[in-house]
Short mmCIF file of C-alpha atoms in Angstrom, two decimals:
data_model
loop_
_atom_site.label_atom_id
_atom_site.label_comp_id
_atom_site.label_asym_id
_atom_site.label_seq_id
_atom_site.Cartn_x
_atom_site.Cartn_y
_atom_site.Cartn_z
CA MET A 1 0.00 0.00 0.00
CA ILE A 2 1.51 3.27 -1.06
CA THR A 3 0.71 5.89 1.52
CA SER A 4 2.21 9.21 0.79
CA SER A 5 2.19 11.19 4.00
CA THR A 6 2.26 14.38 1.94
CA VAL A 7 -1.06 13.41 0.40
CA VAL A 8 -2.46 12.45 3.80
CA ASN A 9 -1.36 15.73 5.29
CA SER A 10 -2.86 17.81 2.54
CA VAL A 11 -6.13 15.89 2.86
CA VAL A 12 -6.11 16.41 6.62
CA GLU A 13 -5.65 20.13 6.04
CA LYS A 14 -8.41 20.22 3.41
CA LEU A 15 -10.86 18.40 5.65
CA ARG A 16 -9.92 20.50 8.65
CA ALA A 17 -10.51 23.66 6.65
CA ALA A 18 -13.87 22.35 5.41
CA LEU A 19 -14.90 21.50 8.98
CA ALA A 20 -13.78 24.90 10.25
CA ARG A 21 -15.70 26.60 7.41
CA GLY A 22 -18.76 24.70 8.52
CA GLN A 23 -19.15 22.76 5.28
CA TRP A 24 -20.32 19.96 7.57
CA ARG A 25 -22.07 20.64 10.83
CA SER A 26 -21.74 18.64 14.00
CA GLY A 27 -23.68 15.43 13.75
CA ASP A 28 -23.43 15.34 9.97
CA MET A 29 -22.03 12.24 8.36
CA LEU A 30 -19.16 12.76 5.96
CA PRO A 31 -19.91 11.53 2.42
CA GLY A 32 -19.10 7.86 1.83
CA GLN A 33 -15.48 6.88 1.36
CA ARG A 34 -15.72 6.38 -2.38
CA GLU A 35 -17.48 9.68 -2.99
CA LEU A 36 -15.20 11.68 -0.70
CA ALA A 37 -12.03 10.13 -2.14
CA GLU A 38 -13.28 11.04 -5.62
CA GLN A 39 -14.12 14.59 -4.55
CA LEU A 40 -10.64 15.05 -3.12
CA GLY A 41 -8.93 13.21 -5.95
CA ILE A 42 -7.10 10.75 -3.70
CA SER A 43 -7.01 7.03 -3.05
CA ARG A 44 -9.21 5.44 -0.42
CA PRO A 45 -6.27 4.23 1.71
CA SER A 46 -5.02 7.82 1.91
CA LEU A 47 -8.48 8.99 2.86
CA ARG A 48 -8.68 6.34 5.57
CA GLU A 49 -5.37 7.52 7.01
CA ALA A 50 -6.51 11.12 6.94
CA VAL A 51 -9.68 10.12 8.81
CA ILE A 52 -7.56 8.37 11.47
CA VAL A 53 -5.62 11.60 11.99
CA LEU A 54 -8.82 13.65 12.21
CA GLU A 55 -10.23 11.14 14.65
CA THR A 56 -7.16 11.42 16.84
CA LEU A 57 -7.53 15.18 16.72
CA GLY A 58 -11.08 14.71 17.93
CA LEU A 59 -12.72 16.30 14.89
CA VAL A 60 -14.60 13.26 13.66
CA ARG A 61 -15.47 9.81 14.86
CA SER A 62 -15.71 6.63 12.79
CA MET A 63 -18.84 4.67 13.56
CA PRO A 64 -18.32 1.11 12.36
CA GLY A 65 -20.87 0.22 9.72
CA LYS A 66 -22.31 3.72 9.67
CA GLY A 67 -19.66 6.10 8.42
CA VAL A 68 -17.78 9.07 9.78
CA VAL A 69 -19.61 11.56 11.96
CA VAL A 70 -18.51 15.17 12.53
CA LEU A 71 -18.07 16.14 16.18
CA GLU A 72 -18.98 19.44 17.72
CA ALA A 73 -17.43 19.81 21.13
CA ASN A 74 -14.07 18.69 19.87
CA LEU A 75 -14.05 21.18 17.06
CA SER A 76 -13.84 23.96 19.58
CA ASP A 77 -11.36 21.84 21.54
CA SER A 78 -9.05 21.72 18.61
CA GLN A 79 -9.21 25.48 18.39
CA SER A 80 -8.19 25.75 22.00
CA HIS A 81 -5.40 23.25 21.30
CA ASP A 82 -4.22 25.52 18.54
CA SER A 83 -4.21 28.46 20.85
CA ALA A 84 -2.28 26.50 23.48
CA VAL A 85 0.60 26.49 21.05
CA ALA A 86 -0.20 29.77 19.29
CA GLY A 87 0.17 31.63 22.59
CA ALA A 88 3.35 29.79 23.48
CA SER A 89 6.81 31.23 23.11
CA LEU A 90 9.29 29.78 20.62
CA GLU A 91 11.27 28.54 23.58
CA ASP A 92 8.27 26.63 24.98
CA VAL A 93 7.68 25.02 21.60
CA LEU A 94 11.35 24.07 21.23
CA GLN A 95 11.27 22.57 24.69
CA LEU A 96 8.17 20.58 23.75
CA ARG A 97 9.92 19.40 20.58
CA TYR A 98 13.04 18.47 22.53
CA THR A 99 10.94 16.45 24.96
CA LEU A 100 8.96 14.44 22.43
CA GLU A 101 10.54 14.46 18.99
CA PRO A 102 13.75 12.53 19.69
CA PHE A 103 11.63 9.75 21.13
CA ILE A 104 9.10 9.83 18.28
CA VAL A 105 11.89 9.66 15.69
CA GLY A 106 13.30 6.68 17.57
CA LEU A 107 9.91 4.94 17.25
CA VAL A 108 9.72 5.79 13.56
CA ALA A 109 13.20 4.29 13.01
CA GLN A 110 11.97 1.00 14.45
CA SER A 111 8.93 0.65 12.23
CA ILE A 112 9.64 2.49 8.99
CA SER A 113 9.33 0.72 5.61
CA SER A 114 11.78 1.24 2.78
CA LYS A 115 9.09 2.97 0.75
CA GLU A 116 8.59 5.50 3.53
CA VAL A 117 12.32 6.08 3.77
CA GLY A 118 12.25 6.74 0.04
CA GLN A 119 9.57 9.37 0.53
CA LEU A 120 11.61 11.14 3.21
CA ARG A 121 14.65 11.14 0.94
CA LEU A 122 12.61 12.63 -1.89
CA THR A 123 11.59 15.52 0.35
CA LEU A 124 15.22 16.05 1.32
CA MET A 125 16.04 16.18 -2.38
CA ASP A 126 13.46 18.94 -2.76
CA MET A 127 15.25 20.74 0.03
CA ARG A 128 18.61 20.31 -1.68
CA GLU A 129 17.24 21.56 -4.99
CA ALA A 130 15.78 24.62 -3.27
CA LEU A 131 19.11 25.25 -1.62
CA GLU A 132 20.96 25.03 -4.92
CA ALA A 133 18.41 27.31 -6.59
CA ASN A 134 18.66 29.78 -3.71
CA ASP A 135 14.90 29.48 -3.24
CA SER A 136 14.44 29.97 0.50
CA GLU A 137 10.64 29.81 0.24
CA ALA A 138 10.74 26.35 -1.31
CA GLY A 139 13.48 25.34 1.12
CA VAL A 140 11.43 26.20 4.19
CA ASN A 141 8.36 24.50 2.74
CA ALA A 142 10.35 21.32 2.11
CA TYR A 143 11.74 21.46 5.65
CA ILE A 144 8.25 21.77 7.17
CA GLU A 145 7.03 18.99 4.89
CA PHE A 146 9.89 16.76 5.98
CA HIS A 147 8.95 17.35 9.60
CA GLU A 148 5.30 16.51 8.95
CA GLU A 149 6.10 13.38 6.94
CA LEU A 150 8.40 12.14 9.62
CA PHE A 151 5.78 12.38 12.32
CA THR A 152 2.86 11.07 10.32
CA LEU A 153 4.85 7.84 10.45
CA THR A 154 4.62 7.53 14.23
CA SER A 155 2.80 4.44 15.39
CA ASN A 156 1.59 6.02 18.63
CA PRO A 157 -1.59 7.98 17.83
CA ILE A 158 -1.36 9.90 21.10
CA PHE A 159 1.47 11.87 19.54
CA GLN A 160 -0.51 12.77 16.42
CA SER A 161 -2.30 15.72 17.96
CA VAL A 162 0.82 17.16 19.53
CA VAL A 163 2.74 16.69 16.29
CA GLN A 164 0.04 18.59 14.48
CA GLN A 165 0.59 21.35 17.04
CA THR A 166 4.32 21.59 16.52
CA SER A 167 3.78 21.55 12.75
CA ASN A 168 1.45 24.50 13.15
CA ALA A 169 4.03 26.23 15.31
CA LEU A 170 6.66 25.61 12.65
CA LYS A 171 4.39 27.16 10.05
CA GLN A 172 3.87 30.16 12.30
CA SER A 173 7.61 30.59 12.59
CA ALA A 174 8.12 30.06 8.86
CA ASP A 175 8.94 33.75 8.49
CA VAL A 176 11.78 33.45 10.96
CA LEU A 177 13.03 30.40 9.09
CA ARG A 178 12.71 32.11 5.71
CA ASN A 179 14.63 35.18 6.84
CA SER A 180 17.75 33.17 7.42
CA PRO A 181 18.40 31.36 4.13
CA GLU A 182 22.01 30.76 5.18
CA HIS A 183 20.71 28.24 7.73
CA LEU A 184 19.03 26.05 5.17
CA ALA A 185 22.24 24.16 4.38
CA GLU A 186 22.67 23.27 8.06
CA ARG A 187 19.05 22.18 8.37
CA LEU A 188 19.47 19.96 5.35
CA GLU A 189 22.70 18.45 6.67
CA GLU A 190 21.08 17.68 10.05
CA SER A 191 17.96 16.23 8.45
CA GLU A 192 20.09 14.02 6.21
CA ALA A 193 21.98 12.70 9.23
CA MET A 194 18.62 11.90 10.82
CA VAL A 195 17.37 10.03 7.78
CA ARG A 196 20.62 8.07 7.54
CA ALA A 197 20.10 6.87 11.12
CA ILE A 198 16.42 6.10 10.47
CA ARG A 199 17.32 4.21 7.31
CA SER A 200 19.73 1.97 9.16
CA LYS A 201 17.02 1.48 11.80
CA ASN A 202 19.33 2.91 14.43
CA SER A 203 16.82 4.24 16.89
CA ALA A 204 19.28 5.67 19.41
CA GLN A 205 21.25 7.43 16.71
CA ALA A 206 18.08 8.88 15.15
CA SER A 207 17.04 10.26 18.55
CA ALA A 208 20.50 11.73 19.10
CA GLU A 209 20.42 13.39 15.68
CA MET A 210 17.02 14.91 16.41
CA ARG A 211 18.29 16.21 19.75
CA ARG A 212 21.28 17.77 18.04
CA HIS A 213 19.04 19.27 15.37
CA ILE A 214 16.67 20.92 17.85
CA LEU A 215 19.57 22.29 19.90
CA ARG A 216 21.13 23.73 16.74
CA GLU A 217 17.76 25.06 15.67
CA SER A 218 17.37 26.98 18.92
CA GLN A 219 20.90 28.37 18.59
CA ARG A 220 20.05 29.53 15.09
CA MET A 221 16.97 31.26 16.45
CA GLY A 222 19.04 32.88 19.16
CA ILE A 223 17.20 31.06 21.93
CA GLU A 224 19.05 29.56 24.83
CA LEU A 225 17.11 26.39 25.38
CA ASN A 226 16.60 25.55 29.00
CA ILE A 227 17.47 21.88 29.11
CA PRO A 228 17.91 20.24 32.45
CA ASP A 229 21.39 18.70 32.54
CA ASP A 230 21.07 14.98 32.80
CA HIS A 231 18.32 14.93 30.20
CA MET A 232 20.99 14.54 27.56
CA HIS A 233 21.79 11.05 28.68
CA ASN A 234 18.30 9.63 28.49
CA MET B 1 -21.19 65.54 28.46
CA ALA B 2 -24.00 64.59 30.77
CA SER B 3 -25.53 62.34 28.16
CA CYS B 4 -22.17 60.69 27.68
CA ALA B 5 -21.93 59.85 31.34
CA LEU B 6 -25.47 58.52 31.27
CA ASN B 7 -24.63 56.38 28.26
CA SER B 8 -21.56 54.89 29.81
CA GLN B 9 -23.56 54.08 32.91
CA HIS B 10 -26.12 52.35 30.77
CA LEU B 11 -23.36 50.39 29.17
CA THR B 12 -21.37 49.36 32.19
CA PHE B 13 -24.21 48.08 34.30
CA PRO B 14 -25.28 45.16 32.14
CA VAL B 15 -21.65 44.41 31.31
CA THR B 16 -20.66 43.94 34.94
CA LEU B 17 -23.83 41.95 35.51
CA ARG B 18 -23.01 39.75 32.57
CA ARG B 19 -19.45 39.32 33.76
CA ARG B 20 -20.64 38.39 37.22
CA ARG B 21 -23.00 35.83 35.74
CA ALA B 22 -20.18 34.40 33.64
CA GLU B 23 -17.99 34.16 36.74
CA GLU B 24 -20.72 32.42 38.69
CA LYS B 25 -21.13 29.98 35.84
CA THR B 26 -17.40 29.18 35.71
CA HIS B 27 -17.45 28.75 39.45
CA LEU B 28 -20.36 26.33 39.16
CA VAL B 29 -18.63 24.36 36.41
CA ASP B 30 -15.49 24.15 38.58
CA ASN B 31 -17.60 22.79 41.42
CA ILE B 32 -19.57 20.26 39.41
CA TYR B 33 -16.65 18.96 37.33
CA PRO B 34 -14.92 17.12 40.22
CA ARG B 35 -18.23 15.63 41.38
CA VAL B 36 -18.97 14.21 37.93
CA PHE B 37 -15.40 12.97 37.47
CA ASP B 38 -15.50 11.34 40.93
CA ALA B 39 -18.75 9.58 40.02
CA ILE B 40 -17.04 8.23 36.89
CA LEU B 41 -13.93 7.15 38.79
CA GLU B 42 -16.12 5.38 41.36
CA ARG B 43 -18.01 3.84 38.46
CA ARG B 44 -21.32 5.15 39.68
CA ILE B 45 -21.39 6.45 36.12
CA ASP B 46 -19.84 3.74 33.98
CA THR B 47 -19.16 2.87 30.35
CA ASP B 48 -22.54 1.21 29.96
CA SER B 49 -24.48 3.85 31.90
CA ARG B 50 -27.21 5.54 29.95
CA PHE B 51 -27.36 9.20 30.77
CA THR B 52 -28.11 12.50 29.07
CA GLU B 53 -27.21 16.11 29.77
CA ALA B 54 -30.63 16.50 31.30
CA SER B 55 -30.43 13.46 33.56
CA LEU B 56 -26.95 14.42 34.75
CA GLY B 57 -28.18 17.95 35.36
CA GLN B 58 -30.94 16.56 37.54
CA MET B 59 -28.55 14.25 39.35
CA PHE B 60 -26.16 17.09 40.22
CA GLY B 61 -28.80 19.78 40.64
CA VAL B 62 -27.61 22.12 37.89
CA ASN B 63 -28.90 23.11 34.48
CA ARG B 64 -27.88 21.54 31.19
CA ASN B 65 -25.62 24.41 30.24
CA ILE B 66 -23.36 23.74 33.19
CA ILE B 67 -23.37 19.99 32.54
CA ARG B 68 -22.56 20.59 28.89
CA GLN B 69 -19.42 22.52 29.87
CA VAL B 70 -18.41 19.89 32.40
CA LEU B 71 -18.80 17.19 29.74
CA ALA B 72 -16.82 19.26 27.23
CA ARG B 73 -13.96 19.52 29.71
CA LEU B 74 -14.10 15.76 30.38
CA SER B 75 -14.16 15.06 26.67
CA GLN B 76 -11.06 17.19 26.16
CA GLN B 77 -9.47 15.10 28.90
CA GLN B 78 -10.38 11.90 27.00
CA VAL B 79 -12.69 10.73 29.80
CA ILE B 80 -16.05 11.25 28.10
CA LEU B 81 -16.89 10.59 24.46
CA LEU B 82 -19.23 13.14 22.95
CA LEU B 83 -20.98 12.13 19.77
CA PRO B 84 -23.54 14.42 18.19
CA ASN B 85 -27.05 12.98 18.32
CA HIS B 86 -25.87 10.36 20.78
CA ARG B 87 -25.85 10.20 24.51
CA PRO B 88 -22.53 11.09 26.12
CA GLN B 89 -20.52 8.02 27.02
CA VAL B 90 -17.73 7.22 29.43
CA ALA B 91 -14.56 6.32 27.50
CA ALA B 92 -13.07 2.86 27.84
CA PRO B 93 -9.42 3.10 26.77
CA ASP B 94 -8.05 -0.32 25.76
CA ALA B 95 -4.72 -1.68 27.02
CA GLU B 96 -2.78 -0.53 23.95
CA ARG B 97 -4.14 3.00 24.16
CA THR B 98 -3.35 3.13 27.87
CA ARG B 99 0.17 1.89 27.27
CA GLN B 100 0.76 4.57 24.65
CA THR B 101 -0.73 7.27 26.85
CA LEU B 102 1.49 6.22 29.71
CA HIS B 103 4.53 6.29 27.49
CA ALA B 104 3.79 9.81 26.30
CA ARG B 105 3.17 10.78 29.91
CA ARG B 106 6.57 9.48 31.04
CA LEU B 107 8.37 11.59 28.46
CA THR B 108 6.40 14.71 29.28
CA GLU B 109 6.67 14.35 33.04
CA SER B 110 10.37 13.63 32.80
CA THR B 111 11.00 17.07 31.31
CA LEU B 112 8.47 18.79 33.55
CA ILE B 113 9.89 17.44 36.81
CA ARG B 114 13.38 18.58 35.84
CA LEU B 115 12.12 22.05 35.00
CA ALA B 116 10.11 22.18 38.21
CA CYS B 117 13.30 21.76 40.22
CA GLN B 118 14.92 24.81 38.68
CA GLN B 119 13.08 27.64 40.38
CA PRO B 120 10.37 26.40 42.73
CA GLN B 121 8.35 29.30 44.20
CA SER B 122 7.30 29.06 47.83
CA THR B 123 3.63 29.75 47.03
CA GLN B 124 3.66 26.98 44.46
CA LEU B 125 5.19 24.56 46.93
CA ARG B 126 2.50 25.51 49.43
CA HIS B 127 -0.24 24.83 46.88
CA LEU B 128 1.29 21.45 46.10
CA ARG B 129 1.50 20.55 49.79
CA ASP B 130 -2.12 21.60 50.31
CA LEU B 131 -3.10 19.29 47.49
CA VAL B 132 -1.08 16.41 48.95
CA ALA B 133 -2.82 16.99 52.29
CA ARG B 134 -6.21 16.74 50.57
CA GLU B 135 -5.07 13.56 48.80
CA ARG B 136 -4.06 12.09 52.12
CA GLU B 137 -7.34 13.01 53.72
CA SER B 138 -9.42 11.38 50.99
CA ALA B 139 -7.21 8.30 51.01
CA GLU B 140 -7.61 7.94 54.76
CA ARG B 141 -11.34 8.35 54.50
CA GLY B 142 -11.35 5.67 51.81
CA LEU B 143 -12.84 7.96 49.15
CA ARG B 144 -11.70 6.19 46.02
CA GLY B 145 -12.92 8.69 43.40
CA PRO B 146 -11.54 11.87 44.97
CA THR B 147 -8.27 10.09 45.87
CA LEU B 148 -7.71 9.07 42.25
CA ARG B 149 -8.76 12.45 40.88
CA LEU B 150 -6.63 14.50 43.28
CA SER B 151 -3.70 12.22 42.56
CA GLY B 152 -3.95 13.16 38.87
CA GLU B 153 -4.45 16.83 39.73
CA PHE B 154 -1.13 16.80 41.56
CA HIS B 155 0.71 16.07 38.30
CA LEU B 156 -1.27 18.70 36.40
CA LEU B 157 -0.64 21.36 39.05
CA LEU B 158 3.07 20.64 38.99
CA ALA B 159 2.99 20.99 35.19
CA GLU B 160 1.07 24.26 35.42
CA PHE B 161 3.70 25.74 37.75
CA VAL B 162 6.49 24.98 35.29
CA GLY B 163 4.87 27.47 32.93
CA ASN B 164 5.36 25.75 29.57
CA VAL B 165 1.80 26.03 28.24
CA PRO B 166 1.99 23.46 25.41
CA LEU B 167 3.68 20.87 27.62
CA ALA B 168 1.10 21.35 30.39
CA TRP B 169 -1.69 21.21 27.83
CA PHE B 170 -0.37 17.94 26.44
CA LEU B 171 -0.11 16.42 29.91
CA GLY B 172 -3.71 17.50 30.49
CA SER B 173 -4.81 14.97 27.88
CA LEU B 174 -2.62 12.20 29.32
CA VAL B 175 -3.25 12.16 33.07
CA PRO B 176 -7.08 11.87 33.30
CA PRO B 177 -7.33 8.86 30.93
CA ILE B 178 -4.79 7.03 33.11
CA SER B 179 -6.89 7.78 36.21
CA LEU B 180 -9.85 6.40 34.28
CA ALA B 181 -7.94 3.26 33.26
CA ILE B 182 -7.00 2.69 36.90
CA ALA B 183 -10.63 3.08 37.93
CA GLN B 184 -11.68 0.56 35.30
CA CYS B 185 -8.94 -1.90 36.31
CA GLU B 186 -10.32 -5.31 37.20
CA VAL B 187 -7.79 -5.90 39.95
CA PRO B 188 -8.16 -4.22 43.31
CA TRP B 189 -6.25 -0.99 43.25
CA ASN B 190 -4.01 0.10 46.03
CA ASP B 191 -3.74 3.85 45.72
CA HIS B 192 -3.65 4.73 49.36
CA ASP B 193 -0.06 5.83 49.32
CA ALA B 194 0.15 7.97 46.18
CA TRP B 195 0.13 11.01 48.45
CA GLN B 196 3.31 9.78 50.06
CA SER B 197 5.17 9.62 46.75
CA HIS B 198 3.79 13.03 45.88
CA GLY B 199 4.92 14.46 49.22
CA ALA B 200 8.42 13.10 48.64
CA ILE B 201 8.44 14.61 45.15
CA VAL B 202 7.54 18.06 46.55
CA ASP B 203 10.36 17.73 49.10
CA ALA B 204 12.86 16.92 46.35
CA VAL B 205 11.61 19.82 44.21
CA GLU B 206 11.98 22.16 47.17
CA ARG B 207 15.59 20.98 47.70
CA ARG B 208 16.11 21.40 43.93
CA ASP B 209 17.37 17.84 44.01
CA VAL B 210 16.85 16.92 40.35
CA SER B 211 18.12 13.37 40.47
CA ALA B 212 15.98 12.48 43.50
CA ALA B 213 12.90 14.14 41.98
CA VAL B 214 13.38 12.28 38.69
CA ARG B 215 13.95 8.98 40.48
CA LEU B 216 10.84 9.43 42.63
CA MET B 217 8.73 10.36 39.61
CA ASN B 218 9.97 7.33 37.67
CA THR B 219 9.31 4.97 40.56
CA HIS B 220 5.86 6.45 40.94
CA LEU B 221 5.06 5.94 37.24
CA ASP B 222 6.60 2.43 37.30
CA LYS B 223 4.23 1.55 40.09
CA LEU B 224 1.28 2.89 38.10
CA GLU B 225 2.32 0.82 35.10
CA LYS B 226 2.82 -2.31 37.15
CA GLN B 227 -0.62 -2.04 38.67
CA LEU B 228 -2.23 -1.34 35.30
CA PHE B 229 -0.58 -4.19 33.45
CA GLN B 230 0.26 -6.54 36.29
CA THR B 231 3.77 -7.10 34.97
#
């Protein structure tokens, strides 16, 4: 089964936007899988994955044998989730990333398929092309996409909602990222090191690379990350 | 000028009244929330219970609006499932979900406890000790629901004091479902001494003794896991 996380992510965003617009009201059933997949121009497996993400975010609920129902209370929840991160400082977000992402990447390294590794490498190639073309816009987009793809691969659904949050935070800080095109080469180098570790299924190494990347990222942003000492050795 | 003053008076009066009503409502929600959660933790309201906003409102002597907000909070905490056009339902996390929640909780608490040791404020420590005292009291009186709930609140209060909003928010979706899983555990649960571990954790935080605080937190979570999975 080919599951492109980029496709899944863009479907998640489309559906989220449609829900936020009120295209479907709480209690409505989403159109059937076949119809919805056709409308969105994607495969049914991708749609199913997108629905799992939305379900984890509390926006919809699958009712076996009935379809997918749109939730109300959780729609406003997800807005308050957004604001939990929107109101947070860059340092808080980096600290959150440092707490969870090394571990999540370690999990991904244990379970990733070669096809999924291939997808990650393709995104890194986009990043390299952008770097060579001096296109910082495309470079930042590829970096954010890489981050999203990586975490869509996590097998622990509890992390999905928080990953969505950090992705949103990354998008919010995209301007900061874009204003420093000279950092793109470093970001690419660090991401490549991460993917090398993931590819060789070296969980500990992948975690270490993510830790290094987030520390470097905070240095690049001029933030002194408050990391309690012996955390490094975990 | 005079008409201006009159206008502003006209404006402020209903605004303060509205604000006061909103405050009373929040206050009421804050009071009813623990009572509903306790009922769930004591399984007086259980996964197969049939209830509605109206019936809960009657049970707790408040109107549906208040109950709706209480249920929304519990749904955000993964304790209640809210489905449109369906009755609200108590969640029943399966073993895999609980394991994953606990894992995420370990990571989050491990950072939080370290940060908590950096600059503990005396008022915060006092609040934590007050909470531990209330935990102890409910444990000694054998009040299972409140003991479990307060035990979870300890972790959330500690997280709140650290001041990282997204981390505290994330923990807020991890602690209540674990309390629920414990309540739904088939085996008899021994939670009479959680307050003791919590007390020791506050002591370590006050001494800024990171390694002791981390060790105590880990032992505490190990114990939770052991009880949940009987390993």
